[in-house]
Amino acid sequence: MIKKKFSRGNKKKRIYRSFIKKKEEHRINAHIDSNKVRLVGDSIKNGIFSIQDAIQLSIDKGLDLVEINPKVDPPICKILDYKKFLYEQKKKKKQFKAKQIKVNTKEIRFGPQIGDHDGKVKIKSAEKFLMRGDKVKVFVFFKGRSIVYKDQGKIKLLKFAEEIEEYGKVEQMPVMEGKRMYMILAPKKI
């Protein structure tokens, strides 16, 4: 009797992300692979040093030799506390990200034969969006034979822009796209 070996299927080896080391952005101390480096900084004399002298200077100060720009010859290095340097870079990146303004685009749509009251309701909602700092894309959609009223749709869009002029300005004039015409309004900078 022959015994068959059974496979356990297609089990994949698990990879735990916490154990994967990220590649460090900067080379430090003995990992710098150049014979000479250009040292810059406040607390030391700027100039070109051999790698051994630069590492010795950093050891004497109790800090790290960090390669700032490896693309030039000789590479530019600084003597500083590497952990503190990484912390400050992370902090700067976070501040930069926080300063970036995220602009959302809100859409408002209506037909070419919209009533006066309905138009005012749409204008109020557009004002609200513009006051929040969002862009507004205003659509006039044409269903079936209403495509005949392109001029009326353009007039409605321009009247809409005129009504909302104190809150926003026209970024893009009315444009026909398929069976709908649209215009983009941007908030006025205060």
mmCIF file of C-alpha atoms in Angstrom:
data_model
loop_
_atom_site.group_PDB
_atom_site.id
_atom_site.type_symbol
_atom_site.label_atom_id
_atom_site.label_comp_id
_atom_site.label_asym_id
_atom_site.label_seq_id
_atom_site.Cartn_x
_atom_site.Cartn_y
_atom_site.Cartn_z
ATOM 1 C CA MET A 1 0.000 0.000 0.000
ATOM 2 C CA ILE A 2 1.362 3.408 -1.024
ATOM 3 C CA LYS A 3 0.790 6.416 1.200
ATOM 4 C CA LYS A 4 -0.080 9.656 -0.544
ATOM 5 C CA LYS A 5 1.281 12.937 0.654
ATOM 6 C CA PHE A 6 -1.386 15.554 0.993
ATOM 7 C CA SER A 7 -0.525 19.186 0.452
ATOM 8 C CA ARG A 8 -1.871 21.767 2.832
ATOM 9 C CA GLY A 9 -3.186 23.954 0.047
ATOM 10 C CA ASN A 10 -1.981 27.340 -1.042
ATOM 11 C CA LYS A 11 -1.146 28.778 2.332
ATOM 12 C CA LYS A 12 0.836 31.946 2.125
ATOM 13 C CA LYS A 13 3.398 33.011 4.612
ATOM 14 C CA ARG A 14 2.132 35.889 6.713
ATOM 15 C CA ILE A 15 4.044 39.112 6.726
ATOM 16 C CA TYR A 16 3.669 41.205 9.838
ATOM 17 C CA ARG A 17 4.044 44.874 9.015
ATOM 18 C CA SER A 18 5.367 45.829 12.423
ATOM 19 C CA PHE A 19 8.514 43.789 11.826
ATOM 20 C CA ILE A 20 9.303 45.248 8.403
ATOM 21 C CA LYS A 21 11.902 47.979 8.746
ATOM 22 C CA LYS A 22 11.423 51.075 6.692
ATOM 23 C CA LYS A 23 14.310 52.202 4.569
ATOM 24 C CA GLU A 24 15.953 55.138 6.288
ATOM 25 C CA GLU A 25 15.950 58.378 4.330
ATOM 26 C CA HIS A 26 19.422 59.503 5.378
ATOM 27 C CA ARG A 27 22.631 57.564 5.835
ATOM 28 C CA ILE A 28 24.347 58.132 9.149
ATOM 29 C CA ASN A 29 27.833 57.644 10.602
ATOM 30 C CA ALA A 30 29.619 54.555 9.192
ATOM 31 C CA HIS A 31 26.885 53.948 6.576
ATOM 32 C CA ILE A 32 28.088 56.950 4.549
ATOM 33 C CA ASP A 33 30.055 55.424 1.668
ATOM 34 C CA SER A 34 32.319 58.281 0.641
ATOM 35 C CA ASN A 35 35.956 59.041 1.444
ATOM 36 C CA LYS A 36 35.386 62.766 1.912
ATOM 37 C CA VAL A 37 32.377 64.775 3.065
ATOM 38 C CA ARG A 38 31.480 68.448 3.140
ATOM 39 C CA LEU A 39 30.504 69.393 6.693
ATOM 40 C CA VAL A 40 28.057 72.257 7.215
ATOM 41 C CA GLY A 41 26.450 73.500 10.385
ATOM 42 C CA ASP A 42 26.446 76.129 13.104
ATOM 43 C CA SER A 43 28.617 74.548 15.764
ATOM 44 C CA ILE A 44 31.533 73.429 13.546
ATOM 45 C CA LYS A 45 33.918 74.828 10.984
ATOM 46 C CA ASN A 46 32.470 74.315 7.508
ATOM 47 C CA GLY A 47 34.678 72.551 5.007
ATOM 48 C CA ILE A 48 35.711 69.268 3.421
ATOM 49 C CA PHE A 49 36.833 66.538 5.837
ATOM 50 C CA SER A 50 37.761 62.889 5.493
ATOM 51 C CA ILE A 51 34.989 60.547 6.624
ATOM 52 C CA GLN A 52 37.056 59.340 9.605
ATOM 53 C CA ASP A 53 37.656 62.910 10.848
ATOM 54 C CA ALA A 54 33.984 63.804 10.415
ATOM 55 C CA ILE A 55 32.830 60.706 12.325
ATOM 56 C CA GLN A 56 35.381 61.433 15.072
ATOM 57 C CA LEU A 57 34.079 65.029 15.364
ATOM 58 C CA SER A 58 30.522 63.727 15.705
ATOM 59 C CA ILE A 59 31.569 61.171 18.360
ATOM 60 C CA ASP A 60 33.393 63.892 20.327
ATOM 61 C CA LYS A 61 30.209 65.983 20.378
ATOM 62 C CA GLY A 62 28.025 62.973 21.221
ATOM 63 C CA LEU A 63 25.961 63.441 18.052
ATOM 64 C CA ASP A 64 25.506 61.720 14.684
ATOM 65 C CA LEU A 65 27.009 62.467 11.282
ATOM 66 C CA VAL A 66 24.001 62.670 8.933
ATOM 67 C CA GLU A 67 24.237 62.747 5.139
ATOM 68 C CA ILE A 68 21.927 65.560 4.002
ATOM 69 C CA ASN A 69 22.579 65.602 0.237
ATOM 70 C CA PRO A 70 24.244 62.491 -1.259
ATOM 71 C CA LYS A 71 23.911 63.671 -4.883
ATOM 72 C CA VAL A 72 26.785 66.168 -4.866
ATOM 73 C CA ASP A 73 30.470 65.324 -4.713
ATOM 74 C CA PRO A 74 31.553 65.282 -1.879
ATOM 75 C CA PRO A 75 28.216 64.605 -0.126
ATOM 76 C CA ILE A 76 26.928 67.278 2.264
ATOM 77 C CA CYS A 77 26.739 66.168 5.908
ATOM 78 C CA LYS A 78 25.719 67.735 9.216
ATOM 79 C CA ILE A 79 26.578 66.845 12.778
ATOM 80 C CA LEU A 80 23.321 66.650 14.731
ATOM 81 C CA ASP A 81 21.095 64.469 16.885
ATOM 82 C CA TYR A 82 19.507 62.140 14.309
ATOM 83 C CA LYS A 83 16.375 61.273 16.325
ATOM 84 C CA LYS A 84 15.683 64.959 16.950
ATOM 85 C CA PHE A 85 16.292 65.687 13.252
ATOM 86 C CA LEU A 86 13.730 63.034 12.214
ATOM 87 C CA TYR A 87 11.226 64.370 14.749
ATOM 88 C CA GLU A 88 11.567 67.936 13.419
ATOM 89 C CA GLN A 89 11.205 66.760 9.812
ATOM 90 C CA LYS A 90 8.053 64.823 10.700
ATOM 91 C CA LYS A 91 6.689 67.875 12.510
ATOM 92 C CA LYS A 92 7.388 70.152 9.505
ATOM 93 C CA LYS A 93 5.703 67.673 7.154
ATOM 94 C CA LYS A 94 2.647 67.564 9.420
ATOM 95 C CA GLN A 95 2.444 71.379 9.569
ATOM 96 C CA PHE A 96 2.772 71.624 5.789
ATOM 97 C CA LYS A 97 -0.022 69.081 5.335
ATOM 98 C CA ALA A 98 -2.251 70.977 7.771
ATOM 99 C CA LYS A 99 -1.739 74.242 5.860
ATOM 100 C CA GLN A 100 -2.915 72.732 2.594
ATOM 101 C CA ILE A 101 -6.496 73.725 1.957
ATOM 102 C CA LYS A 102 -8.781 71.002 0.714
ATOM 103 C CA VAL A 103 -11.301 72.434 -1.741
ATOM 104 C CA ASN A 104 -14.419 70.394 -2.322
ATOM 105 C CA THR A 105 -16.616 70.838 -5.377
ATOM 106 C CA LYS A 106 -20.340 70.786 -4.703
ATOM 107 C CA GLU A 107 -22.877 70.320 -7.482
ATOM 108 C CA ILE A 108 -26.211 72.047 -7.992
ATOM 109 C CA ARG A 109 -28.475 70.993 -10.852
ATOM 110 C CA PHE A 110 -31.708 72.272 -12.290
ATOM 111 C CA GLY A 111 -33.653 72.310 -15.552
ATOM 112 C CA PRO A 112 -33.978 75.205 -18.006
ATOM 113 C CA GLN A 113 -37.587 75.906 -16.901
ATOM 114 C CA ILE A 114 -36.869 76.148 -13.154
ATOM 115 C CA GLY A 115 -39.316 78.303 -11.199
ATOM 116 C CA ASP A 116 -38.320 81.519 -9.394
ATOM 117 C CA HIS A 117 -38.747 80.124 -5.874
ATOM 118 C CA ASP A 118 -36.868 76.916 -6.706
ATOM 119 C CA GLY A 119 -34.076 79.023 -8.211
ATOM 120 C CA LYS A 120 -33.815 81.074 -4.997
ATOM 121 C CA VAL A 121 -33.522 77.873 -2.937
ATOM 122 C CA LYS A 122 -30.687 76.687 -5.200
ATOM 123 C CA ILE A 123 -28.991 80.099 -4.876
ATOM 124 C CA LYS A 124 -29.180 79.918 -1.059
ATOM 125 C CA SER A 125 -27.576 76.484 -1.012
ATOM 126 C CA ALA A 126 -24.840 77.706 -3.393
ATOM 127 C CA GLU A 127 -24.213 80.708 -1.091
ATOM 128 C CA LYS A 128 -23.851 78.321 1.837
ATOM 129 C CA PHE A 129 -21.303 76.206 -0.070
ATOM 130 C CA LEU A 130 -19.304 79.254 -1.180
ATOM 131 C CA MET A 131 -19.238 80.692 2.362
ATOM 132 C CA ARG A 132 -17.734 77.401 3.555
ATOM 133 C CA GLY A 133 -14.982 77.774 0.939
ATOM 134 C CA ASP A 134 -16.172 75.087 -1.476
ATOM 135 C CA LYS A 135 -16.364 75.466 -5.237
ATOM 136 C CA VAL A 136 -19.787 75.075 -6.837
ATOM 137 C CA LYS A 137 -20.466 73.402 -10.171
ATOM 138 C CA VAL A 138 -23.883 74.519 -11.433
ATOM 139 C CA PHE A 139 -25.596 72.274 -14.011
ATOM 140 C CA VAL A 140 -28.555 72.899 -16.262
ATOM 141 C CA PHE A 141 -29.652 69.500 -17.542
ATOM 142 C CA PHE A 142 -31.718 69.100 -20.682
ATOM 143 C CA LYS A 143 -34.145 66.171 -20.862
ATOM 144 C CA GLY A 144 -35.594 65.020 -24.146
ATOM 145 C CA ARG A 145 -36.720 67.931 -26.337
ATOM 146 C CA SER A 146 -35.704 70.583 -23.792
ATOM 147 C CA ILE A 147 -32.303 70.627 -25.556
ATOM 148 C CA VAL A 148 -33.989 73.215 -27.801
ATOM 149 C CA TYR A 149 -33.756 75.688 -24.885
ATOM 150 C CA LYS A 150 -29.936 75.919 -24.769
ATOM 151 C CA ASP A 151 -30.084 79.712 -24.828
ATOM 152 C CA GLN A 152 -32.555 79.745 -21.956
ATOM 153 C CA GLY A 153 -30.247 77.447 -19.970
ATOM 154 C CA LYS A 154 -27.276 79.750 -20.561
ATOM 155 C CA ILE A 155 -29.348 82.755 -19.467
ATOM 156 C CA LYS A 156 -30.361 80.889 -16.271
ATOM 157 C CA LEU A 157 -26.705 80.105 -15.488
ATOM 158 C CA LEU A 158 -25.569 83.690 -16.053
ATOM 159 C CA LYS A 159 -28.461 85.010 -13.939
ATOM 160 C CA PHE A 160 -27.471 82.508 -11.237
ATOM 161 C CA ALA A 161 -23.889 83.844 -11.315
ATOM 162 C CA GLU A 162 -25.170 87.429 -11.129
ATOM 163 C CA GLU A 163 -27.345 86.639 -8.078
ATOM 164 C CA ILE A 164 -24.457 84.998 -6.237
ATOM 165 C CA GLU A 165 -21.810 87.536 -7.240
ATOM 166 C CA GLU A 166 -21.135 88.828 -3.698
ATOM 167 C CA TYR A 167 -20.230 85.322 -2.450
ATOM 168 C CA GLY A 168 -18.370 83.889 -5.419
ATOM 169 C CA LYS A 169 -16.949 84.603 -8.835
ATOM 170 C CA VAL A 170 -17.285 82.693 -12.091
ATOM 171 C CA GLU A 171 -14.251 80.492 -12.585
ATOM 172 C CA GLN A 172 -15.489 78.911 -15.807
ATOM 173 C CA MET A 173 -18.184 80.376 -18.049
ATOM 174 C CA PRO A 174 -21.116 78.156 -19.163
ATOM 175 C CA VAL A 175 -19.991 75.220 -21.303
ATOM 176 C CA MET A 176 -22.125 72.608 -23.058
ATOM 177 C CA GLU A 177 -21.204 69.001 -22.260
ATOM 178 C CA GLY A 178 -23.444 66.361 -23.790
ATOM 179 C CA LYS A 179 -27.019 67.035 -22.661
ATOM 180 C CA ARG A 180 -26.058 69.419 -19.894
ATOM 181 C CA MET A 181 -24.538 72.850 -19.558
ATOM 182 C CA TYR A 182 -22.379 73.728 -16.584
ATOM 183 C CA MET A 183 -20.515 76.619 -15.005
ATOM 184 C CA ILE A 184 -18.023 76.628 -12.106
ATOM 185 C CA LEU A 185 -18.135 79.191 -9.301
ATOM 186 C CA ALA A 186 -15.269 79.767 -6.867
ATOM 187 C CA PRO A 187 -15.523 81.499 -3.474
ATOM 188 C CA LYS A 188 -14.343 85.095 -3.264
ATOM 189 C CA LYS A 189 -11.187 85.559 -1.220
ATOM 190 C CA ILE A 190 -11.759 87.856 1.725
#
